[in-house]
Amino acid sequence: MSNLEGKIALVTGGTGGIGAAICVNLAAAGAKVATNYRNKEKAEAWQKEVKAQGYDIMIYQADVSDYDACEAMIKQVEADLGPIDILVNNAGITKDGMFKKMTKDKWDAVMKINVDSLFNVTRHVVEGMSERGWGRIINIASVNGQKGQMGQTNYTTSKAGMHGFTKSLAQEVARKGVTVNTVSPGYIATEMVMAVPEDIRNQIIAGIPVNRLGKSEEIAALVGFLCSEEAGFATGADFSMNGGQHMS
Ligand code: NDP
């Protein structure tokens, strides 16, 4: 496991499946970890649960599609914990539908939460990281952003766009000790995927060479590595972890 003693990490969407595993992985490696929430009750229950496992994760209310709310959250995190060294842009949603039936509301919601959030959150942390000469930014995209997926024009556009953001920002901050990478998970057994009807889920699993869904902890371990000192030479890259479902 990486040694992240003394590092401050902000993970968006930490109360969800993959985000929660990332929070725990970084906290176990010694980082002080904060996350944001929309649903206070859910977040407080989750915070209690992880505290019982021995991890103190700070929670802050902020919608990642709201620029001002993100700025306020980051100021508060930095006032409480210190300057942010690690940012994991993980919060995300799906609003699926075939394109001919895709509504503007579904399109806009996915763009605001999956794409605008990159600007809304990262904009407030990247300068500080550059000035201090160290930083790690990891954007959680998706295998479907790499390969495309029927019924997900909005989601796949947002996730493919995420990697463009990664590559451009990585070039801007590489000399400042800040790395920016994308992690593209395949199908992971979180609520998002378990909400897919069982017969469709079984068809998905049949198309995954390792013949199972991934685990949030597996994605979290990759994120943990990318946050480490040893990963300092990795930047602008898109790391796939998808059970062999898509090989590029
Ligand atoms: P979950 O639905 O379990 O968690 C999503 C998290 O994002 C929740 O904490 C949710 O908070 C938060 N969130 C959503 N919208 C907002 C918002 N507007 N402002 C703040 N927080 C928000 O999803 P997963 O853990 O499965 O997915 C995490 C990331 O991984 C996503 O970006 C997803 O696209 C990506 N991914 C997931 C895969 C999978 O198989 N599960 C595969 C590939 C990629 P709240 O509950 O309060 O809404």
Tab-separated table of C-alpha atoms and ligand atoms in Angstrom:
chain	number	residue	atom	x	y	z
A	1	MET	CA	0.000	0.000	0.000
A	2	SER	CA	1.127	3.569	-0.770
A	3	ASN	CA	2.349	5.787	2.047
A	4	LEU	CA	0.192	8.912	1.979
A	5	GLU	CA	1.001	10.074	5.507
A	6	GLY	CA	0.516	13.853	5.762
A	7	LYS	CA	-1.390	14.151	2.472
A	8	ILE	CA	-4.835	15.749	2.240
A	9	ALA	CA	-7.268	14.146	-0.205
A	10	LEU	CA	-10.643	15.212	-1.572
A	11	VAL	CA	-12.712	12.470	-3.217
A	12	THR	CA	-15.974	13.585	-4.818
A	13	GLY	CA	-18.934	11.229	-4.538
A	14	GLY	CA	-17.253	9.360	-1.683
A	15	THR	CA	-20.496	8.046	-0.258
A	16	GLY	CA	-21.122	5.933	-3.383
A	17	GLY	CA	-19.714	2.488	-4.192
A	18	ILE	CA	-16.365	3.230	-5.851
A	19	GLY	CA	-15.857	6.574	-4.065
A	20	ALA	CA	-16.287	4.983	-0.634
A	21	ALA	CA	-13.648	2.359	-1.422
A	22	ILE	CA	-11.282	5.102	-2.645
A	23	CYS	CA	-11.813	7.122	0.566
A	24	VAL	CA	-11.029	4.070	2.699
A	25	ASN	CA	-7.970	3.115	0.618
A	26	LEU	CA	-6.469	6.614	0.879
A	27	ALA	CA	-7.284	6.883	4.601
A	28	ALA	CA	-5.721	3.460	5.227
A	29	ALA	CA	-2.576	4.737	3.478
A	30	GLY	CA	-2.412	7.609	5.977
A	31	ALA	CA	-4.081	10.485	4.092
A	32	LYS	CA	-6.610	12.806	5.696
A	33	VAL	CA	-9.672	12.360	3.504
A	34	ALA	CA	-12.700	14.544	2.774
A	35	THR	CA	-15.667	13.897	0.546
A	36	ASN	CA	-18.832	15.702	-0.469
A	37	TYR	CA	-22.468	14.730	-0.341
A	38	ARG	CA	-25.877	15.839	-1.543
A	39	ASN	CA	-27.936	13.616	0.742
A	40	LYS	CA	-27.050	14.488	4.357
A	41	GLU	CA	-28.764	11.492	5.964
A	42	LYS	CA	-27.046	9.002	3.641
A	43	ALA	CA	-23.679	10.722	4.129
A	44	GLU	CA	-23.916	10.814	7.923
A	45	ALA	CA	-24.876	7.137	8.057
A	46	TRP	CA	-21.944	6.277	5.768
A	47	GLN	CA	-19.546	8.397	7.853
A	48	LYS	CA	-20.582	6.473	10.977
A	49	GLU	CA	-20.113	3.163	9.202
A	50	VAL	CA	-16.545	3.965	8.089
A	51	LYS	CA	-15.712	5.406	11.503
A	52	ALA	CA	-16.652	2.050	13.003
A	53	GLN	CA	-14.062	0.513	10.649
A	54	GLY	CA	-11.459	2.944	12.022
A	55	TYR	CA	-11.479	5.686	9.370
A	56	ASP	CA	-12.313	9.336	10.075
A	57	ILE	CA	-13.573	10.789	6.803
A	58	MET	CA	-14.768	14.399	6.762
A	59	ILE	CA	-17.996	15.122	4.853
A	60	TYR	CA	-19.074	18.393	3.215
A	61	GLN	CA	-22.300	19.285	1.456
A	62	ALA	CA	-21.755	20.347	-2.155
A	63	ASP	CA	-23.286	19.596	-5.519
A	64	VAL	CA	-20.404	19.147	-7.970
A	65	SER	CA	-22.443	20.751	-10.756
A	66	ASP	CA	-22.502	24.026	-8.771
A	67	TYR	CA	-19.291	26.062	-9.200
A	68	ASP	CA	-19.818	28.328	-6.183
A	69	ALA	CA	-20.752	25.426	-3.910
A	70	CYS	CA	-17.524	23.631	-4.951
A	71	GLU	CA	-15.433	26.714	-4.230
A	72	ALA	CA	-17.028	27.067	-0.782
A	73	MET	CA	-16.510	23.361	-0.056
A	74	ILE	CA	-12.832	23.470	-1.009
A	75	LYS	CA	-12.214	26.575	1.119
A	76	GLN	CA	-13.810	24.770	4.059
A	77	VAL	CA	-11.851	21.533	3.488
A	78	GLU	CA	-8.596	23.521	3.310
A	79	ALA	CA	-9.493	25.510	6.437
A	80	ASP	CA	-10.272	22.285	8.346
A	81	LEU	CA	-7.589	19.911	7.038
A	82	GLY	CA	-5.014	21.928	5.086
A	83	PRO	CA	-4.166	22.363	1.380
A	84	ILE	CA	-5.484	19.614	-0.882
A	85	ASP	CA	-2.726	17.380	-2.340
A	86	ILE	CA	-4.911	14.718	-3.952
A	87	LEU	CA	-8.152	15.200	-5.864
A	88	VAL	CA	-10.226	12.292	-7.131
A	89	ASN	CA	-13.022	13.450	-9.429
A	90	ASN	CA	-15.294	10.454	-8.923
A	91	ALA	CA	-18.882	11.764	-8.568
A	92	GLY	CA	-20.904	10.794	-11.603
A	93	ILE	CA	-24.314	9.727	-12.835
A	94	THR	CA	-25.978	7.867	-15.688
A	95	LYS	CA	-29.268	8.873	-17.335
A	96	ASP	CA	-29.549	6.295	-20.087
A	97	GLY	CA	-31.789	6.271	-23.135
A	98	MET	CA	-31.515	5.631	-26.861
A	99	PHE	CA	-30.459	8.804	-28.623
A	100	LYS	CA	-33.693	9.189	-30.575
A	101	LYS	CA	-35.502	9.335	-27.237
A	102	MET	CA	-32.800	11.210	-25.300
A	103	THR	CA	-34.283	14.253	-23.566
A	104	LYS	CA	-32.455	17.534	-23.106
A	105	ASP	CA	-32.872	17.160	-19.342
A	106	LYS	CA	-31.058	13.808	-19.318
A	107	TRP	CA	-28.322	15.131	-21.608
A	108	ASP	CA	-27.777	18.276	-19.531
A	109	ALA	CA	-27.824	16.485	-16.169
A	110	VAL	CA	-25.048	14.101	-17.249
A	111	MET	CA	-22.928	16.891	-18.751
A	112	LYS	CA	-23.292	19.101	-15.679
A	113	ILE	CA	-22.457	16.383	-13.166
A	114	ASN	CA	-19.867	14.372	-15.106
A	115	VAL	CA	-18.125	17.118	-17.109
A	116	ASP	CA	-18.743	20.567	-15.594
A	117	SER	CA	-17.746	19.102	-12.233
A	118	LEU	CA	-14.191	18.637	-13.528
A	119	PHE	CA	-13.909	22.382	-13.971
A	120	ASN	CA	-15.942	23.281	-10.874
A	121	VAL	CA	-13.760	21.254	-8.504
A	122	THR	CA	-10.323	21.093	-10.148
A	123	ARG	CA	-10.194	24.831	-10.857
A	124	HIS	CA	-9.992	25.547	-7.121
A	125	VAL	CA	-7.199	23.106	-6.273
A	126	VAL	CA	-4.794	23.009	-9.200
A	127	GLU	CA	-3.029	26.315	-8.571
A	128	GLY	CA	-2.263	25.441	-4.969
A	129	MET	CA	-0.875	22.045	-5.995
A	130	SER	CA	1.325	23.691	-8.654
A	131	GLU	CA	2.636	26.326	-6.239
A	132	ARG	CA	3.510	23.683	-3.655
A	133	GLY	CA	5.125	21.491	-6.351
A	134	TRP	CA	3.166	18.288	-5.704
A	135	GLY	CA	-0.274	17.046	-6.597
A	136	ARG	CA	-2.287	14.103	-7.854
A	137	ILE	CA	-5.508	14.468	-9.849
A	138	ILE	CA	-7.378	11.316	-10.835
A	139	ASN	CA	-10.515	11.396	-12.954
A	140	ILE	CA	-12.827	8.397	-12.845
A	141	ALA	CA	-14.140	7.773	-16.362
A	142	SER	CA	-15.502	4.471	-17.721
A	143	VAL	CA	-14.857	1.616	-20.137
A	144	ASN	CA	-17.957	2.829	-21.950
A	145	GLY	CA	-16.270	6.177	-22.589
A	146	GLN	CA	-13.507	4.201	-24.352
A	147	LYS	CA	-15.626	1.804	-26.401
A	148	GLY	CA	-19.039	3.504	-26.674
A	149	GLN	CA	-22.290	1.925	-25.482
A	150	MET	CA	-25.725	1.779	-27.013
A	151	GLY	CA	-28.206	3.841	-24.977
A	152	GLN	CA	-25.491	5.961	-23.371
A	153	THR	CA	-24.617	8.743	-25.830
A	154	ASN	CA	-24.710	11.290	-23.003
A	155	TYR	CA	-22.675	9.215	-20.511
A	156	THR	CA	-20.062	8.006	-23.013
A	157	THR	CA	-19.578	11.538	-24.366
A	158	SER	CA	-19.024	12.782	-20.825
A	159	LYS	CA	-16.583	10.007	-19.936
A	160	ALA	CA	-14.620	10.250	-23.201
A	161	GLY	CA	-14.449	14.033	-22.666
A	162	MET	CA	-12.981	13.461	-19.250
A	163	HIS	CA	-9.858	11.953	-20.776
A	164	GLY	CA	-9.377	14.991	-23.050
A	165	PHE	CA	-9.404	17.103	-19.894
A	166	THR	CA	-6.858	14.775	-18.286
A	167	LYS	CA	-4.434	14.978	-21.225
A	168	SER	CA	-4.570	18.775	-21.577
A	169	LEU	CA	-4.284	19.548	-17.883
A	170	ALA	CA	-1.511	16.956	-17.479
A	171	GLN	CA	0.557	18.876	-20.044
A	172	GLU	CA	-0.059	22.195	-18.277
A	173	VAL	CA	1.068	21.028	-14.833
A	174	ALA	CA	3.632	18.268	-15.530
A	175	ARG	CA	6.606	20.504	-14.708
A	176	LYS	CA	5.003	21.518	-11.416
A	177	GLY	CA	5.051	18.044	-9.873
A	178	VAL	CA	1.345	17.523	-10.472
A	179	THR	CA	0.150	14.405	-12.305
A	180	VAL	CA	-3.263	14.053	-13.904
A	181	ASN	CA	-4.606	10.651	-14.915
A	182	THR	CA	-7.823	8.927	-15.888
A	183	VAL	CA	-8.971	5.612	-14.466
A	184	SER	CA	-11.517	3.818	-16.644
A	185	PRO	CA	-13.300	1.095	-14.689
A	186	GLY	CA	-15.247	-1.673	-16.327
A	187	TYR	CA	-18.455	-2.934	-14.731
A	188	ILE	CA	-18.085	-2.790	-10.956
A	189	ALA	CA	-20.579	-4.320	-8.510
A	190	THR	CA	-21.935	-1.026	-7.119
A	191	GLU	CA	-25.532	0.204	-6.805
A	192	MET	CA	-25.200	1.795	-10.263
A	193	VAL	CA	-24.595	-1.624	-11.842
A	194	MET	CA	-26.727	-3.721	-9.489
A	195	ALA	CA	-29.677	-1.506	-10.551
A	196	VAL	CA	-29.340	-2.953	-14.078
A	197	PRO	CA	-31.920	-5.787	-14.564
A	198	GLU	CA	-30.407	-9.181	-13.693
A	199	ASP	CA	-30.769	-10.700	-17.173
A	200	ILE	CA	-28.952	-7.737	-18.743
A	201	ARG	CA	-26.307	-7.859	-16.002
A	202	ASN	CA	-25.710	-11.540	-16.753
A	203	GLN	CA	-25.282	-10.704	-20.438
A	204	ILE	CA	-22.736	-8.045	-19.451
A	205	ILE	CA	-20.815	-10.542	-17.278
A	206	ALA	CA	-20.794	-13.040	-20.151
A	207	GLY	CA	-18.907	-10.416	-22.189
A	208	ILE	CA	-16.199	-9.925	-19.541
A	209	PRO	CA	-13.270	-12.347	-20.089
A	210	VAL	CA	-12.560	-12.734	-16.329
A	211	ASN	CA	-16.251	-13.704	-16.010
A	212	ARG	CA	-17.245	-11.466	-13.100
A	213	LEU	CA	-17.967	-7.870	-12.139
A	214	GLY	CA	-15.080	-5.867	-10.716
A	215	LYS	CA	-14.809	-4.821	-7.075
A	216	SER	CA	-14.718	-1.202	-5.898
A	217	GLU	CA	-11.638	-2.093	-3.849
A	218	GLU	CA	-9.778	-3.083	-7.028
A	219	ILE	CA	-10.400	0.353	-8.549
A	220	ALA	CA	-9.470	1.983	-5.236
A	221	ALA	CA	-6.143	0.127	-5.147
A	222	LEU	CA	-5.257	1.482	-8.606
A	223	VAL	CA	-6.198	5.011	-7.509
A	224	GLY	CA	-4.103	4.542	-4.357
A	225	PHE	CA	-1.090	3.601	-6.491
A	226	LEU	CA	-1.579	6.640	-8.763
A	227	CYS	CA	-1.502	8.851	-5.657
A	228	SER	CA	1.848	7.444	-4.540
A	229	GLU	CA	5.353	8.840	-4.991
A	230	GLU	CA	6.177	5.794	-7.162
A	231	ALA	CA	3.530	6.864	-9.710
A	232	GLY	CA	5.185	10.242	-10.327
A	233	PHE	CA	6.187	9.276	-13.906
A	234	ALA	CA	2.592	8.409	-14.876
A	235	THR	CA	0.670	11.366	-16.236
A	236	GLY	CA	-1.881	12.033	-18.961
A	237	ALA	CA	-2.634	8.310	-19.079
A	238	ASP	CA	-5.892	6.383	-19.130
A	239	PHE	CA	-5.651	3.309	-16.892
A	240	SER	CA	-8.136	0.594	-17.783
A	241	MET	CA	-9.376	-1.958	-15.257
A	242	ASN	CA	-12.193	-3.851	-16.872
A	243	GLY	CA	-11.629	-7.611	-16.629
A	244	GLY	CA	-10.489	-7.651	-20.238
A	245	GLN	CA	-13.834	-6.413	-21.568
A	246	HIS	CA	-12.148	-3.783	-23.733
A	247	MET	CA	-8.487	-3.959	-24.722
A	248	SER	CA	-6.931	-0.917	-26.337
B	1	NDP	P1	-22.648	5.568	-7.145
B	1	NDP	O1	-23.953	5.926	-7.766
B	1	NDP	O2	-22.569	4.448	-6.176
B	1	NDP	O3	-21.986	6.862	-6.486
B	1	NDP	C1	-21.959	8.093	-7.128
B	1	NDP	C2	-21.573	9.141	-6.129
B	1	NDP	O4	-21.560	10.406	-6.790
B	1	NDP	C3	-22.541	9.245	-4.965
B	1	NDP	O5	-21.814	9.497	-3.780
B	1	NDP	C4	-23.361	10.468	-5.337
B	1	NDP	O6	-23.909	11.162	-4.218
B	1	NDP	C5	-22.312	11.315	-6.020
B	1	NDP	N1	-22.926	12.339	-6.843
B	1	NDP	C6	-23.703	12.155	-7.927
B	1	NDP	N2	-24.089	13.347	-8.399
B	1	NDP	C7	-23.548	14.294	-7.597
B	1	NDP	C8	-23.585	15.701	-7.566
B	1	NDP	N3	-24.272	16.410	-8.451
B	1	NDP	N4	-22.902	16.352	-6.613
B	1	NDP	C9	-22.200	15.644	-5.694
B	1	NDP	N5	-22.126	14.322	-5.667
B	1	NDP	C10	-22.804	13.645	-6.609
B	1	NDP	O7	-21.681	5.302	-8.385
B	1	NDP	P2	-20.363	4.421	-8.522
B	1	NDP	O8	-19.626	4.347	-7.256
B	1	NDP	O9	-20.739	3.171	-9.208
B	1	NDP	O10	-19.559	5.306	-9.589
B	1	NDP	C11	-18.546	6.223	-9.221
B	1	NDP	C12	-17.890	6.734	-10.491
B	1	NDP	O11	-17.371	5.638	-11.240
B	1	NDP	C13	-18.876	7.461	-11.426
B	1	NDP	O12	-18.238	8.560	-12.008
B	1	NDP	C14	-19.199	6.408	-12.463
B	1	NDP	O13	-19.576	6.988	-13.697
B	1	NDP	C15	-17.872	5.672	-12.562
B	1	NDP	N6	-17.995	4.312	-13.062
B	1	NDP	C16	-18.729	3.373	-12.407
B	1	NDP	C17	-18.788	2.096	-12.913
B	1	NDP	C18	-19.541	1.016	-12.222
B	1	NDP	O14	-19.569	-0.082	-12.768
B	1	NDP	N7	-20.129	1.233	-11.062
B	1	NDP	C19	-18.110	1.709	-14.139
B	1	NDP	C20	-17.347	2.763	-14.729
B	1	NDP	C21	-17.303	4.013	-14.206
B	1	NDP	P3	-25.488	11.047	-3.873
B	1	NDP	O15	-25.700	9.639	-3.461
B	1	NDP	O16	-25.653	12.038	-2.796
B	1	NDP	O17	-26.217	11.384	-5.137
